[in-house]
Coordinates of C-alpha atoms in Angstrom, one line a residue:
M1 CA 126.0 198.1 -10.3
N2 CA 126.6 200.4 -13.1
I3 CA 123.5 203.0 -13.6
R4 CA 121.6 204.1 -17.1
N5 CA 118.8 206.9 -15.8
I6 CA 117.5 207.5 -20.0
A7 CA 114.2 209.6 -21.5
I8 CA 112.5 208.6 -24.4
I9 CA 111.1 212.1 -26.1
A10 CA 109.2 212.2 -29.3
H11 CA 105.9 213.7 -31.7
V12 CA 103.1 211.9 -31.1
D13 CA 102.5 208.8 -32.7
H14 CA 106.5 208.3 -33.5
G15 CA 106.9 205.4 -31.7
K16 CA 108.5 205.3 -28.2
T17 CA 106.4 203.0 -26.7
T18 CA 106.8 200.0 -29.5
L19 CA 110.4 201.1 -28.7
V20 CA 110.4 200.6 -24.3
D21 CA 108.5 197.4 -25.4
K22 CA 111.2 195.8 -27.9
I23 CA 114.0 197.1 -24.8
L24 CA 111.6 195.3 -22.5
H25 CA 111.7 191.9 -24.8
A26 CA 115.4 192.6 -25.7
T27 CA 116.6 192.6 -22.2
K28 CA 114.4 189.0 -21.2
V29 CA 112.2 191.0 -18.7
F30 CA 109.2 188.1 -19.8
R31 CA 109.1 184.9 -20.5
D32 CA 109.9 183.7 -24.0
N33 CA 106.3 182.3 -24.0
Q34 CA 104.6 184.8 -22.3
D35 CA 101.5 186.6 -23.8
T36 CA 102.3 190.3 -23.1
G37 CA 100.7 192.0 -25.9
E38 CA 101.7 195.2 -27.5
L39 CA 102.5 198.8 -25.7
I40 CA 103.4 197.0 -22.7
M41 CA 103.6 200.1 -21.1
D42 CA 100.4 202.4 -21.9
S43 CA 98.5 200.6 -19.0
N44 CA 95.7 203.2 -18.4
D45 CA 92.0 202.2 -19.9
L46 CA 92.2 206.1 -21.8
E47 CA 95.6 205.5 -23.3
R48 CA 95.2 201.6 -24.4
E49 CA 91.6 203.4 -26.0
R50 CA 93.3 206.6 -27.9
G51 CA 96.3 204.9 -28.6
I52 CA 98.5 207.9 -26.9
T53 CA 100.4 207.7 -24.2
I54 CA 99.3 210.2 -21.1
F55 CA 101.1 209.4 -18.2
S56 CA 105.4 209.2 -18.1
K57 CA 106.0 205.7 -16.6
N58 CA 109.5 203.8 -15.5
A59 CA 111.3 200.1 -16.1
A60 CA 114.7 199.3 -15.6
V61 CA 116.4 196.4 -17.7
V62 CA 119.5 195.0 -17.0
Y63 CA 122.2 194.2 -20.4
N64 CA 125.3 193.6 -20.0
D65 CA 125.6 194.2 -15.9
V66 CA 124.5 197.8 -16.3
K67 CA 121.0 198.5 -15.3
I68 CA 118.7 201.1 -17.7
N69 CA 115.8 203.3 -15.8
V70 CA 113.8 204.1 -18.9
I71 CA 111.6 206.4 -18.4
D72 CA 108.5 206.3 -20.8
T73 CA 107.2 209.9 -21.9
P74 CA 103.7 211.1 -23.5
G75 CA 104.3 212.5 -26.4
H76 CA 101.3 215.2 -26.9
A77 CA 102.0 218.9 -26.0
D78 CA 99.1 219.1 -24.1
F79 CA 101.1 216.7 -21.6
G80 CA 104.0 218.7 -21.6
G81 CA 104.1 219.9 -17.9
E82 CA 104.3 215.5 -17.6
V83 CA 107.9 215.4 -19.5
E84 CA 109.4 218.8 -18.3
R85 CA 108.7 216.9 -14.6
V86 CA 109.9 213.8 -15.4
L87 CA 113.4 214.8 -17.3
K88 CA 114.9 215.7 -14.2
M89 CA 115.2 211.8 -13.6
A90 CA 117.4 210.9 -16.4
D91 CA 121.0 211.9 -17.5
G92 CA 120.5 211.5 -21.3
V93 CA 117.4 211.0 -24.2
I94 CA 116.2 209.6 -26.3
L95 CA 114.9 211.7 -29.4
L96 CA 113.0 209.2 -31.8
V97 CA 111.9 210.9 -35.0
D98 CA 109.7 209.0 -37.5
A99 CA 111.8 208.8 -41.3
Y100 CA 109.3 210.1 -43.3
E101 CA 107.6 213.0 -40.8
G102 CA 111.1 214.1 -39.5
P103 CA 111.1 216.7 -36.3
M104 CA 107.5 217.5 -35.4
P105 CA 106.3 220.4 -33.4
Q106 CA 106.9 218.6 -30.2
T107 CA 109.8 217.9 -31.2
R108 CA 111.2 220.4 -30.8
F109 CA 109.0 221.6 -27.8
V110 CA 111.0 218.2 -25.6
L111 CA 114.5 218.6 -27.4
Q112 CA 114.3 222.3 -25.8
K113 CA 113.8 221.3 -22.4
A114 CA 116.5 218.0 -22.5
L115 CA 118.5 220.8 -23.9
Q116 CA 118.4 223.4 -21.4
L117 CA 118.9 220.2 -18.5
N118 CA 122.1 219.7 -20.4
L119 CA 120.8 215.7 -21.4
K120 CA 122.9 213.5 -23.9
P121 CA 120.8 213.0 -27.2
I122 CA 120.9 209.9 -29.2
V123 CA 119.1 210.5 -32.2
V124 CA 116.5 207.5 -33.4
I125 CA 115.4 207.7 -36.6
N126 CA 112.4 204.9 -37.0
K127 CA 110.2 203.5 -39.3
V128 CA 112.9 203.0 -42.2
D129 CA 110.6 200.4 -43.6
K130 CA 107.9 202.8 -44.5
P131 CA 107.2 203.6 -47.8
N132 CA 108.7 207.2 -49.3
C133 CA 110.7 207.4 -46.1
R134 CA 113.6 209.8 -46.3
P135 CA 116.2 208.7 -43.0
D136 CA 119.0 211.2 -44.3
E137 CA 117.0 214.2 -44.7
V138 CA 115.6 213.3 -41.7
H139 CA 119.0 213.6 -40.3
D140 CA 120.1 217.3 -41.7
S141 CA 116.9 218.2 -40.2
V142 CA 117.5 217.0 -36.9
F143 CA 120.5 218.3 -37.1
D144 CA 118.9 222.4 -38.1
L145 CA 116.7 221.7 -35.2
F146 CA 119.7 221.5 -32.8
F147 CA 121.5 224.1 -33.8
N148 CA 119.0 226.4 -33.9
L149 CA 118.3 225.6 -30.3
D150 CA 121.3 226.8 -29.7
A151 CA 122.9 223.2 -28.5
T152 CA 126.1 223.2 -27.4
E153 CA 129.4 222.0 -29.7
E154 CA 128.6 218.3 -27.5
Q155 CA 125.1 217.8 -28.0
L156 CA 125.8 218.5 -31.7
D157 CA 127.9 215.6 -31.8
F158 CA 124.9 213.1 -31.2
P159 CA 125.1 209.8 -32.4
T160 CA 122.3 208.3 -34.3
Y161 CA 120.7 205.2 -34.7
Y162 CA 118.0 203.6 -37.6
G163 CA 115.5 201.1 -37.8
S164 CA 112.0 199.6 -37.2
G165 CA 110.6 199.5 -33.7
K166 CA 107.7 197.7 -35.4
N167 CA 110.3 194.6 -37.2
G168 CA 111.9 194.7 -33.6
W169 CA 115.5 196.0 -35.2
F170 CA 118.2 199.0 -34.6
N171 CA 121.8 199.6 -35.6
D172 CA 124.3 202.7 -36.1
S173 CA 123.3 202.2 -40.3
L174 CA 120.8 201.6 -42.4
T175 CA 121.9 197.9 -42.6
E176 CA 119.4 196.0 -40.7
I177 CA 119.9 192.8 -38.6
D178 CA 117.3 191.1 -36.4
N179 CA 118.2 192.5 -32.7
I180 CA 118.3 196.4 -30.7
F181 CA 121.4 195.2 -29.5
P182 CA 123.7 197.9 -30.9
L183 CA 121.3 200.7 -29.1
L184 CA 121.2 199.6 -26.0
D185 CA 125.6 198.9 -26.4
G186 CA 125.1 202.3 -27.7
I187 CA 123.3 203.8 -24.5
I188 CA 125.6 202.2 -22.2
K189 CA 128.3 204.0 -24.2
H190 CA 127.0 207.9 -25.0
V191 CA 124.9 208.2 -21.9
P192 CA 127.0 208.9 -19.3
P193 CA 126.7 207.9 -15.5
P194 CA 124.3 209.7 -13.3
K195 CA 126.6 212.4 -11.5
V196 CA 127.1 212.2 -7.9
A197 CA 127.5 214.7 -5.6
E198 CA 129.8 214.6 -2.1
G199 CA 127.6 215.3 0.7
P200 CA 124.0 214.4 2.4
L201 CA 121.1 213.0 1.2
Q202 CA 119.1 215.3 -2.1
M203 CA 116.8 213.8 -3.4
Q204 CA 113.9 215.6 -5.3
L205 CA 110.5 214.0 -5.6
T206 CA 109.3 214.5 -9.1
S207 CA 106.5 211.5 -9.3
L208 CA 104.0 209.9 -7.8
D209 CA 102.4 207.2 -7.7
Y210 CA 99.2 205.4 -5.6
S211 CA 98.9 202.0 -3.9
S212 CA 95.6 201.3 -2.0
F213 CA 98.1 199.3 0.2
L214 CA 100.6 201.7 0.4
G215 CA 99.0 205.0 0.2
R216 CA 100.9 207.9 -2.0
I217 CA 104.1 206.7 -3.1
A218 CA 107.1 209.3 -3.7
I219 CA 109.1 209.3 -6.8
G220 CA 112.6 210.7 -7.7
K221 CA 115.9 210.4 -8.0
V222 CA 119.0 210.4 -5.5
S223 CA 120.8 212.8 -6.4
R224 CA 123.6 212.9 -3.6
G225 CA 124.4 210.4 -0.7
A226 CA 122.0 207.5 0.1
I227 CA 118.6 206.8 1.8
K228 CA 117.6 204.2 3.6
E229 CA 115.2 202.2 5.3
N230 CA 114.6 203.4 8.3
Q231 CA 115.6 206.3 8.5
Q232 CA 115.4 210.0 9.4
V233 CA 114.4 212.3 6.3
A234 CA 113.4 216.1 6.1
L235 CA 110.9 216.3 3.6
M236 CA 111.3 220.6 2.3
Q237 CA 108.6 222.5 0.2
A238 CA 108.6 225.2 -1.9
D239 CA 106.9 227.7 0.5
G240 CA 110.0 226.8 2.9
T241 CA 108.2 224.7 5.2
V242 CA 110.8 221.8 6.8
R243 CA 108.8 218.1 8.0
K244 CA 111.0 215.8 9.6
L245 CA 109.6 212.1 8.8
K246 CA 111.1 208.8 8.9
V247 CA 111.1 206.4 5.8
K248 CA 108.9 203.2 5.9
E249 CA 109.8 201.5 2.8
L250 CA 111.9 201.6 -0.1
Y251 CA 111.7 200.0 -3.6
V252 CA 113.6 199.9 -6.7
F253 CA 112.3 199.9 -9.7
E254 CA 112.9 196.1 -12.0
G255 CA 111.0 195.5 -14.9
M256 CA 108.0 196.2 -15.1
G257 CA 107.5 196.3 -11.5
K258 CA 109.8 197.5 -8.4
K259 CA 111.8 196.1 -6.2
K260 CA 111.9 196.3 -1.6
V261 CA 115.7 197.0 -0.9
T262 CA 117.0 198.4 2.3
E263 CA 119.3 201.1 1.0
V264 CA 119.0 203.3 -2.2
I265 CA 122.4 205.2 -2.8
A266 CA 122.8 207.9 -5.0
G267 CA 122.1 208.2 -9.1
D268 CA 119.8 206.0 -9.2
L269 CA 115.5 206.2 -9.0
C270 CA 113.4 204.6 -6.3
A271 CA 110.6 205.2 -4.8
V272 CA 109.3 205.7 -1.2
V273 CA 107.0 204.6 0.7
G274 CA 106.2 207.2 4.2
V275 CA 106.4 210.3 3.0
E276 CA 102.4 211.7 3.4
D277 CA 101.3 215.5 2.4
F278 CA 104.3 216.0 -0.7
N279 CA 104.2 218.0 -3.9
I280 CA 106.2 217.3 -6.4
G281 CA 108.9 219.5 -6.9
D282 CA 109.4 218.6 -3.4
T283 CA 112.8 217.8 -1.8
L284 CA 113.7 214.8 0.4
A285 CA 117.3 215.7 2.5
D286 CA 119.1 214.4 4.8
A287 CA 117.6 215.7 9.2
E288 CA 120.3 216.8 10.2
N289 CA 121.9 219.6 7.5
P290 CA 118.5 219.9 5.2
E291 CA 119.8 220.9 2.0
A292 CA 116.6 221.8 -1.0
L293 CA 117.1 221.6 -4.7
P294 CA 115.6 223.9 -7.2
V295 CA 112.2 223.7 -7.5
I296 CA 110.6 222.6 -10.5
S297 CA 109.2 225.4 -12.8
V298 CA 106.9 224.6 -15.0
D299 CA 105.3 226.4 -18.2
E300 CA 102.3 228.6 -18.0
P301 CA 98.9 227.0 -18.6
T302 CA 97.0 228.9 -21.7
M303 CA 93.7 227.8 -21.5
N304 CA 90.7 227.8 -18.7
M305 CA 87.0 226.6 -18.7
L306 CA 85.0 227.0 -15.6
F307 CA 84.0 223.2 -13.7
S308 CA 80.1 223.3 -12.2
V309 CA 78.2 221.0 -10.6
N310 CA 75.4 220.0 -12.8
N311 CA 72.5 221.6 -12.1
S312 CA 70.1 220.1 -15.2
P313 CA 66.7 218.3 -14.3
F314 CA 68.7 215.1 -15.0
F315 CA 71.1 216.5 -11.9
G316 CA 71.9 212.8 -10.0
K317 CA 70.5 210.0 -12.2
D318 CA 74.5 208.5 -13.3
G319 CA 76.9 209.9 -10.7
K320 CA 78.2 209.0 -7.3
F321 CA 79.4 212.2 -6.5
V322 CA 77.3 214.9 -7.7
T323 CA 78.7 218.4 -5.0
S324 CA 80.4 221.0 -5.2
R325 CA 83.0 219.8 -2.4
H326 CA 82.9 216.7 -4.4
L327 CA 84.4 217.8 -7.6
R328 CA 86.8 220.7 -5.5
D329 CA 88.4 217.7 -3.7
R330 CA 89.0 215.8 -6.4
L331 CA 90.5 218.6 -8.8
M332 CA 93.0 219.9 -5.8
K333 CA 93.6 216.1 -5.7
E334 CA 94.5 216.4 -9.3
T335 CA 96.8 219.4 -9.0
E336 CA 99.1 217.6 -7.3
K337 CA 100.3 215.1 -9.5
N338 CA 99.5 217.6 -12.9
L339 CA 101.8 220.0 -12.9
A340 CA 100.3 222.0 -15.6
L341 CA 96.9 222.3 -13.7
R342 CA 96.1 225.3 -12.2
V343 CA 92.2 226.0 -10.3
T344 CA 91.0 229.0 -8.0
D345 CA 88.0 229.5 -6.9
S346 CA 84.6 231.4 -9.2
D347 CA 82.2 234.2 -8.1
D348 CA 79.9 231.3 -7.3
G349 CA 80.4 228.8 -5.0
D350 CA 79.4 225.5 -7.2
S351 CA 81.6 226.5 -9.4
L352 CA 85.9 226.5 -9.8
M353 CA 88.2 227.8 -12.4
V354 CA 90.7 225.5 -14.0
Y355 CA 93.4 226.4 -15.7
G356 CA 95.1 223.9 -18.8
R357 CA 97.6 223.6 -21.8
G358 CA 95.1 223.0 -24.3
I359 CA 91.8 221.0 -25.4
L360 CA 93.2 217.8 -24.7
H361 CA 94.8 217.8 -21.4
L362 CA 91.6 219.2 -19.9
G363 CA 89.5 216.7 -21.8
I364 CA 91.4 213.6 -20.2
L365 CA 90.6 215.2 -17.1
I366 CA 86.9 215.9 -17.4
E367 CA 86.8 212.0 -19.3
T368 CA 89.1 210.0 -16.1
M369 CA 86.8 211.4 -13.5
R370 CA 83.4 210.6 -15.6
R371 CA 85.0 207.4 -15.4
E372 CA 85.5 207.6 -11.9
G373 CA 81.8 208.0 -11.3
Y374 CA 81.1 212.2 -11.4
E375 CA 78.6 214.2 -12.7
L376 CA 79.7 217.7 -13.5
T377 CA 79.0 221.2 -15.8
V378 CA 81.9 222.2 -18.3
G379 CA 82.2 225.7 -19.9
Q380 CA 83.7 226.6 -23.4
P381 CA 87.6 226.8 -23.4
Q382 CA 88.7 230.0 -23.8
V383 CA 92.3 231.1 -23.9
I384 CA 94.6 233.0 -20.6
T385 CA 94.9 236.6 -21.8
K386 CA 98.0 238.9 -20.4
E387 CA 98.8 242.9 -20.3
I388 CA 102.0 243.5 -21.5
N389 CA 103.8 247.0 -22.3
G390 CA 99.5 247.5 -21.6
K391 CA 98.5 245.7 -24.2
K392 CA 96.3 242.9 -24.1
C393 CA 98.3 239.7 -25.5
E394 CA 97.2 236.5 -26.0
P395 CA 98.9 232.9 -26.7
Y396 CA 100.2 232.3 -30.2
E397 CA 101.1 228.8 -31.3
I398 CA 103.1 226.9 -34.2
L399 CA 100.5 225.1 -36.3
V400 CA 102.1 222.2 -38.8
V401 CA 99.5 220.6 -40.9
D402 CA 100.6 218.2 -43.4
V403 CA 98.3 217.2 -46.5
P404 CA 97.4 215.8 -50.0
Q405 CA 98.6 219.0 -52.7
E406 CA 94.9 218.9 -53.9
F407 CA 93.8 220.1 -50.5
A408 CA 96.3 222.5 -49.8
S409 CA 94.2 226.1 -51.0
K410 CA 91.4 224.7 -48.7
V411 CA 93.8 224.6 -45.5
I412 CA 95.3 227.9 -46.2
D413 CA 92.1 229.1 -47.0
L414 CA 90.3 227.5 -43.2
V415 CA 93.8 228.9 -41.1
T416 CA 93.9 232.6 -42.2
R417 CA 90.4 233.1 -42.1
R418 CA 91.0 231.8 -38.1
K419 CA 93.8 234.9 -38.7
G420 CA 96.4 231.9 -38.6
E421 CA 99.4 233.6 -41.2
M422 CA 101.7 231.0 -42.6
L423 CA 105.4 230.6 -42.6
I424 CA 106.5 227.6 -44.7
M425 CA 105.3 225.5 -47.1
E426 CA 107.4 223.3 -49.1
T427 CA 106.5 219.5 -50.6
K428 CA 107.3 215.7 -48.6
G429 CA 107.0 213.0 -51.3
E430 CA 103.3 213.6 -52.4
M431 CA 102.2 216.2 -49.3
Q432 CA 102.4 220.3 -48.6
H433 CA 104.1 220.5 -45.5
L434 CA 102.7 223.9 -43.9
E435 CA 103.5 225.9 -41.4
F436 CA 101.2 228.9 -39.6
E437 CA 101.2 231.0 -36.7
I438 CA 97.7 231.6 -35.1
P439 CA 96.2 232.5 -32.1
S440 CA 95.7 229.6 -29.4
R441 CA 91.6 230.9 -30.2
G442 CA 91.8 230.2 -33.8
L443 CA 92.7 226.2 -33.2
I444 CA 89.2 225.9 -31.1
G445 CA 86.9 223.7 -33.5
L446 CA 89.4 223.7 -36.2
R447 CA 90.7 219.8 -35.9
T448 CA 86.5 219.4 -37.6
Q449 CA 86.8 221.1 -39.7
M450 CA 90.2 220.5 -41.2
L451 CA 88.7 216.9 -41.2
T452 CA 85.9 217.8 -43.4
A453 CA 87.7 219.5 -45.4
T454 CA 90.7 217.2 -46.8
T455 CA 88.9 214.5 -46.5
G456 CA 90.2 213.3 -43.2
E457 CA 94.0 213.2 -45.2
A458 CA 95.6 216.6 -43.0
V459 CA 97.9 215.5 -40.5
M460 CA 97.8 218.6 -37.8
A461 CA 100.6 219.6 -34.7
H462 CA 100.9 222.2 -32.9
R463 CA 102.3 223.8 -29.8
F464 CA 102.7 227.0 -27.7
N465 CA 105.0 230.0 -29.4
E466 CA 105.2 233.2 -27.2
Y467 CA 102.0 236.1 -26.3
K468 CA 101.2 238.4 -28.3
P469 CA 99.0 241.3 -28.9
W470 CA 95.6 240.5 -30.0
K471 CA 94.4 240.1 -32.7
G472 CA 91.2 241.0 -32.8
S473 CA 87.2 238.6 -33.0
I474 CA 87.7 235.1 -34.6
P475 CA 84.8 234.1 -36.6
G476 CA 83.0 230.9 -34.7
R477 CA 80.9 228.7 -35.4
N478 CA 78.6 229.7 -38.5
N479 CA 75.4 227.3 -38.0
G480 CA 73.1 227.5 -35.3
V481 CA 71.3 224.4 -32.6
L482 CA 68.0 223.3 -32.5
I483 CA 66.8 223.1 -28.6
S484 CA 64.2 220.9 -27.0
K485 CA 61.4 222.6 -25.9
N486 CA 60.1 220.2 -23.3
T487 CA 61.3 217.9 -20.9
A488 CA 60.4 214.2 -22.2
K489 CA 61.5 211.0 -24.8
T490 CA 62.6 212.3 -28.6
T491 CA 60.0 210.2 -30.7
G492 CA 60.7 208.9 -34.3
Y493 CA 57.9 210.9 -36.1
S494 CA 59.5 214.2 -34.0
I495 CA 62.9 213.7 -35.3
D496 CA 61.7 212.8 -39.5
K497 CA 59.7 215.8 -39.7
L498 CA 62.2 217.6 -38.1
Q499 CA 65.6 216.1 -40.4
D500 CA 65.2 218.8 -43.2
R501 CA 65.7 221.3 -40.3
G502 CA 69.1 220.1 -39.4
T503 CA 71.5 217.1 -38.4
F504 CA 70.4 215.3 -35.2
F505 CA 73.4 214.4 -32.0
V506 CA 69.8 212.3 -30.4
D507 CA 68.2 209.1 -31.5
P508 CA 64.7 208.4 -30.8
A509 CA 63.6 207.3 -27.5
E510 CA 66.4 209.1 -25.8
E511 CA 65.4 211.1 -23.5
V512 CA 66.5 215.0 -23.4
Y513 CA 64.7 218.0 -21.2
A514 CA 64.2 221.5 -22.3
G515 CA 67.2 223.6 -23.1
Q516 CA 69.3 220.6 -24.5
I517 CA 71.2 221.1 -28.1
I518 CA 69.7 217.9 -29.9
A519 CA 70.9 219.1 -33.4
E520 CA 72.9 221.8 -35.4
N521 CA 70.7 223.7 -37.6
I522 CA 71.6 223.6 -41.2
K523 CA 70.9 228.0 -40.8
P524 CA 72.7 230.4 -38.5
G525 CA 69.9 231.1 -35.7
D526 CA 69.6 228.7 -32.7
L527 CA 65.7 227.3 -32.9
V528 CA 63.7 225.7 -30.5
V529 CA 61.9 222.2 -31.8
N530 CA 59.4 220.0 -29.9
A531 CA 61.6 216.8 -31.1
T532 CA 59.2 214.8 -28.5
E533 CA 55.3 215.0 -30.0
P534 CA 53.8 211.3 -30.3
K535 CA 52.4 210.6 -33.8
K536 CA 48.8 210.9 -33.2
L537 CA 46.4 207.5 -33.5
T538 CA 43.4 207.5 -35.0
N539 CA 41.1 204.6 -35.9
H540 CA 41.1 205.3 -39.8
R541 CA 43.0 203.8 -42.1
A542 CA 44.6 206.0 -44.5
S543 CA 46.4 206.0 -47.7
G544 CA 50.0 207.1 -48.6
T545 CA 50.1 208.8 -44.9
D546 CA 51.4 205.6 -42.9
D547 CA 55.1 206.1 -44.9
A548 CA 58.0 204.3 -42.8
T549 CA 59.8 207.2 -41.1
R550 CA 63.7 207.3 -42.3
M551 CA 66.1 208.8 -40.2
A552 CA 69.9 209.4 -41.1
P553 CA 72.0 207.7 -37.9
K554 CA 73.0 210.5 -34.9
T555 CA 76.5 212.1 -35.4
L556 CA 78.0 210.5 -32.3
M557 CA 80.5 213.7 -30.6
T558 CA 83.5 212.5 -28.6
L559 CA 84.4 215.9 -25.4
E560 CA 86.6 217.2 -27.2
E561 CA 84.3 217.8 -30.2
C562 CA 81.5 219.0 -27.7
M563 CA 84.0 221.6 -26.9
E564 CA 85.6 222.6 -29.2
Y565 CA 81.9 223.3 -30.8
I566 CA 80.0 224.6 -28.2
Q567 CA 80.0 228.9 -27.8
F568 CA 79.8 231.3 -25.0
D569 CA 76.4 230.8 -24.0
E570 CA 76.7 226.7 -24.2
C571 CA 77.6 224.1 -22.1
I572 CA 78.3 220.6 -21.7
E573 CA 76.7 218.0 -18.8
V574 CA 79.4 215.1 -18.2
T575 CA 77.8 212.0 -16.4
P576 CA 79.1 208.4 -16.4
N577 CA 76.6 207.7 -19.2
Y578 CA 76.2 210.6 -21.2
I579 CA 77.7 213.7 -22.6
R580 CA 75.0 216.1 -23.5
M581 CA 75.0 219.9 -25.1
R582 CA 72.7 222.5 -23.8
K583 CA 72.5 226.4 -23.1
V584 CA 73.7 227.3 -19.8
I585 CA 70.1 229.2 -19.4
L586 CA 67.7 226.3 -20.0
D587 CA 64.2 228.7 -19.8
E588 CA 63.7 230.1 -23.4
E589 CA 62.3 233.1 -21.8
E590 CA 64.9 234.1 -19.2
R591 CA 67.4 233.4 -23.0
K592 CA 65.8 236.2 -25.1
K593 CA 65.6 238.6 -22.0
Q594 CA 69.4 237.7 -21.6
S595 CA 70.0 238.4 -25.0
K596 CA 68.0 241.4 -25.1
S597 CA 69.5 242.9 -21.9
M598 CA 73.6 241.8 -23.8
N599 CA 71.7 243.9 -27.2
A600 CA 71.1 246.7 -25.2
Q601 CA 74.7 246.6 -23.2
M602 CA 76.1 247.1 -27.0
A603 CA 73.9 249.3 -28.0

């Protein structure tokens, strides 16, 4: 059978998963009366809640007797490691671009990776039904982007399709039709069939799946020879070890699922059962003449966080997995499939240092662990510095902000205060398009401030650029916090009396402990307060003193917002039911001693 392997790449929210939905429907993967819902490929709970793709997934459809393997990829810069490895399975890419926004930071990042692998690009300009869209200008800016990324003559001659994923049409012109068949014909015409080399079996493992019945399942593309059921193969690992194994079962992708087969020939994607203890990037080769493929290289992480066991007074009340052994096993298991993640031991036996691509990358890992029943404490995210030519260097990112014109000056002020430098300022319709180069440290906590300053109108995106010399100190949070004095339940009476001191993160009758952060102070500096004092009851009635308490609802903070909010002496307690911010040292006297000794050292 004819085969085409294609990955769909784009910036976050440009419509990749919706396009995959339309391809599945157009090729009759589902019955006509079947209710499939939207964003079928986003099957994970977190993906559905947040409306973003986190894990790449495979589907396969048959159109005009050609099998098309479709790989849906994440669009967020923090999950670039996921994109880098799955592009190895593809022979072509559909680059999806919003007809209004045009190429964005992540578009550049994923396209660069695809061009380096010599994949054939097809450009799809989506959402041409949006008001203020500018498909011709966007087409020109995509061409400029290809040119800037040193695309070859052949890659610069890319075919372009226009359409609307939401309305279910794509065409090679701006003429609206009622199907996406021109795009499917374009995939068959422009994407080359897999290049197949002569020789014995070679297959690189680029992804993994897990089944409680079958165990770990290795996924990859057979690049040479063929793989058969019950065949003896050699597993070649990155460290040079070679192990002989037997293939128990083989599956190819069909629709949204998998179909069991006895043999898979070169060029097709398949899932192999029976390969234990493999890592992503390993090669399955012929048992007699094993030859390894080059190991997948992934960009380095730029941020780290300290993961520790939960040592708060509420330890063990919520979670199932609470010990350092549980934490270590879970993080080590994550590094097997999450290529952009690194885990190292810290000086303290109860803590591990975890390195990742950004706050969202680490936040998704913590959120996943929390839902699995883990309890842990995480520290403030720190950027990873390097020494280059004897100078201390830090990661810099390109930050792109689209904002209504009246807020542009506020955005520029916010970014320049955090050591950002403006590169581009241009008008896009009614919006102002701003591009900055900013140290990664400056991005921590910026999103919340930006949305507040622009009444939620700013659209922010950023991608790693390079390491450059350290920019000096960046101002952090301006306000201090209110810290609970004792361990008990908060009372409405106390919170009401303290409301003019700050904005609360807790409600009345909520359990708090000494050292927990319960509110943001309206001034700089921290303050220890008693929010658990009940109202004194007497048998006298007094006129005017029994006013009803009037309280503003508590400020709800997501995990990522907490990660951006905390300072170096604070941490976050994460349990299946609660996310609490607290001081690293819970005891007030100990905190005072620590700050005195630090001040003495600095003096």
